[in-house]
């Protein structure tokens, strides 16, 4: 795995993120794929004060970084994941990337699970 494409992906998500308070400390962003193509993002930014902000990054702005990341991790023609979870702690510089290959509902936010999913996605690096 190339750390450069990972760093570029995280940077693109942050630079194009909408909805976060300025004092966010950690980030969890889900990159969604539909029909084998990148389709959008959703996630949360977590501030030390306890504020949790719903966030997203503009797909057209991050598409080049997403494509570079996918090209680095998948062979041409290979089945792509249905989602990728990117977790980042900007204070510690730690990150984790988790692939979901089959369960498109794993990180889907609904009115019934919004509180649970915000905590499930919260970065917690051991």
Coordinates of N, CA and C in Angstrom, one line a residue, residues 22-98:
X22 N -14.5 24.3 13.0 CA -13.1 24.6 12.8 C -12.2 23.8 13.8
X23 N -12.8 23.4 15.0 CA -11.9 22.7 16.0 C -12.0 21.2 16.0
X24 N -12.5 20.6 14.9 CA -12.6 19.2 14.8 C -11.2 18.5 15.0
X25 N -11.2 17.4 15.7 CA -10.0 16.7 16.0 C -9.9 15.4 15.3
X26 N -11.0 14.6 15.1 CA -11.0 13.4 14.4 C -12.1 13.4 13.4
X27 N -11.9 12.5 12.4 CA -12.8 12.5 11.2 C -13.0 11.0 10.8
X28 N -14.3 10.7 10.5 CA -14.6 9.5 9.9 C -15.4 9.8 8.6
X29 N -14.9 9.4 7.5 CA -15.6 9.6 6.2 C -15.7 8.3 5.5
X30 N -17.0 8.1 5.0 CA -17.3 6.9 4.2 C -17.3 7.3 2.8
X31 N -16.5 6.6 2.0 CA -16.5 6.8 0.5 C -17.4 5.7 -0.1
X32 N -18.5 6.1 -0.7 CA -19.4 5.1 -1.2 C -19.2 4.8 -2.7
X33 N -19.5 3.6 -3.1 CA -19.4 3.2 -4.5 C -20.7 2.5 -4.8
X34 N -21.2 2.8 -6.1 CA -22.4 2.2 -6.5 C -22.2 1.7 -8.0
X35 N -22.5 0.5 -8.3 CA -22.3 0.0 -9.6 C -20.8 0.0 -10.0
X36 N -19.9 -0.2 -9.1 CA -18.5 -0.2 -9.4 C -17.9 1.2 -9.6
X37 N -18.6 2.2 -9.2 CA -18.1 3.6 -9.4 C -18.2 4.4 -8.1
X38 N -17.3 5.3 -7.9 CA -17.4 6.2 -6.8 C -18.6 7.1 -6.9
X39 N -19.4 7.1 -5.8 CA -20.7 7.9 -5.9 C -20.9 9.0 -4.9
X40 N -20.0 9.0 -3.8 CA -20.2 10.1 -2.9 C -19.5 9.8 -1.5
X41 N -19.7 10.8 -0.6 CA -19.1 10.6 0.7 C -20.1 11.1 1.8
X42 N -19.9 10.5 3.0 CA -20.6 11.0 4.1 C -19.9 10.6 5.4
X43 N -20.0 11.4 6.4 CA -19.3 11.0 7.6 C -19.5 12.1 8.7
X44 N -18.6 12.0 9.7 CA -18.6 12.9 10.8 C -17.3 13.4 11.2
X45 N -17.3 14.7 11.7 CA -16.1 15.3 12.3 C -16.4 15.4 13.8
X46 N -15.4 15.1 14.6 CA -15.6 15.0 16.1 C -14.7 16.1 16.7
X47 N -15.3 17.0 17.5 CA -14.5 18.0 18.1 C -14.2 17.6 19.6
X48 N -13.1 18.1 20.2 CA -12.8 17.8 21.6 C -14.0 18.2 22.6
X49 N -14.7 19.2 22.2 CA -15.8 19.7 23.0 C -17.0 18.8 23.1
X50 N -17.0 17.7 22.2 CA -18.1 16.8 22.1 C -19.0 17.0 21.0
X51 N -18.8 18.2 20.2 CA -19.6 18.5 19.1 C -19.3 17.5 18.0
X52 N -20.3 16.9 17.4 CA -20.2 16.0 16.3 C -20.9 16.6 15.1
X53 N -20.2 16.9 14.0 CA -20.7 17.5 12.8 C -20.9 16.5 11.7
X54 N -22.0 16.5 11.0 CA -22.2 15.7 9.8 C -21.4 16.4 8.7
X55 N -20.6 15.6 8.0 CA -19.7 16.2 6.9 C -19.8 15.4 5.6
X56 N -19.4 16.0 4.6 CA -19.2 15.3 3.3 C -18.2 16.1 2.5
X57 N -17.6 15.5 1.5 CA -16.7 16.1 0.6 C -17.3 16.1 -0.8
X58 N -17.1 17.2 -1.5 CA -17.7 17.2 -2.9 C -17.1 16.2 -3.8
X59 N -17.9 15.3 -4.3 CA -17.3 14.2 -5.1 C -16.4 14.6 -6.3
X60 N -16.8 15.6 -7.0 CA -16.0 16.0 -8.2 C -14.6 16.5 -7.7
X61 N -14.5 17.1 -6.5 CA -13.2 17.6 -6.1 C -12.3 16.5 -5.6
X62 N -12.8 15.4 -5.1 CA -12.0 14.3 -4.5 C -11.9 13.1 -5.5
X63 N -12.6 13.1 -6.6 CA -12.6 12.0 -7.5 C -11.1 11.6 -7.9
X64 N -10.3 12.6 -8.3 CA -8.9 12.2 -8.7 C -8.2 11.4 -7.6
X65 N -8.3 11.9 -6.3 CA -7.6 11.2 -5.2 C -8.2 9.8 -5.0
X66 N -9.6 9.7 -5.1 CA -10.2 8.4 -4.9 C -9.8 7.5 -6.0
X67 N -9.7 7.9 -7.2 CA -9.3 7.1 -8.3 C -7.9 6.6 -8.2
X68 N -7.0 7.5 -7.8 CA -5.6 7.1 -7.6 C -5.5 6.1 -6.5
X69 N -6.2 6.3 -5.4 CA -6.2 5.3 -4.3 C -6.7 3.9 -4.8
X70 N -7.8 3.9 -5.5 CA -8.3 2.6 -6.0 C -7.4 2.0 -7.0
X71 N -6.8 2.7 -7.9 CA -5.8 2.2 -8.8 C -4.6 1.6 -8.1
X72 N -4.2 2.2 -7.0 CA -3.1 1.6 -6.2 C -3.4 0.3 -5.5
X73 N -4.7 0.1 -5.2 CA -5.1 -1.0 -4.4 C -5.8 -2.1 -5.1
X74 N -6.3 -1.9 -6.3 CA -7.0 -2.8 -7.1 C -6.5 -3.0 -8.5
X75 N -6.5 -4.2 -9.0 CA -6.1 -4.5 -10.4 C -7.2 -4.0 -11.3
X76 N -6.9 -3.6 -12.5 CA -7.9 -3.2 -13.5 C -8.9 -4.3 -13.7
X77 N -10.2 -4.0 -13.6 CA -11.2 -4.9 -13.8 C -11.7 -5.7 -12.6
X78 N -10.9 -5.5 -11.5 CA -11.3 -6.2 -10.2 C -12.5 -5.5 -9.6
X79 N -13.3 -6.3 -8.9 CA -14.5 -5.8 -8.2 C -14.0 -4.8 -7.1
X80 N -14.7 -3.6 -7.1 CA -14.4 -2.6 -6.2 C -15.2 -2.8 -4.9
X81 N -14.8 -2.2 -3.8 CA -15.6 -2.3 -2.6 C -16.9 -1.5 -2.7
X82 N -17.8 -1.8 -1.9 CA -19.1 -1.0 -1.9 C -18.9 0.3 -1.1
X83 N -17.9 0.3 -0.2 CA -17.6 1.5 0.6 C -16.2 1.4 1.2
X84 N -15.6 2.5 1.5 CA -14.3 2.6 2.2 C -14.5 3.6 3.4
X85 N -14.1 3.2 4.6 CA -14.1 4.1 5.7 C -12.7 4.6 6.0
X86 N -12.6 5.9 6.0 CA -11.3 6.6 6.3 C -11.5 7.3 7.6
X87 N -10.7 6.9 8.6 CA -10.7 7.5 9.9 C -9.3 8.2 10.1
X88 N -9.4 9.4 10.7 CA -8.2 10.2 10.8 C -8.2 11.0 12.1
X89 N -7.1 11.1 12.8 CA -6.9 11.9 13.9 C -5.9 13.0 13.6
X90 N -6.3 14.2 13.4 CA -5.3 15.2 12.9 C -4.4 15.7 14.0
X91 N -4.7 15.5 15.3 CA -3.8 15.8 16.4 C -2.6 14.8 16.4
X92 N -2.9 13.5 16.3 CA -1.9 12.5 16.4 C -1.3 12.1 15.1
X93 N -2.0 12.4 14.0 CA -1.6 12.0 12.7 C -1.8 10.6 12.3
X94 N -2.7 9.9 13.1 CA -3.0 8.5 12.9 C -4.2 8.4 12.0
X95 N -4.2 7.3 11.2 CA -5.3 7.0 10.3 C -5.5 5.5 10.2
X96 N -6.7 5.2 9.7 CA -7.0 3.8 9.4 C -8.0 3.8 8.2
X97 N -7.8 2.9 7.3 CA -8.7 2.7 6.1 C -9.2 1.3 6.2
X98 N -10.6 1.2 6.1 CA -11.3 -0.1 6.2 C -12.1 -0.2 5.0

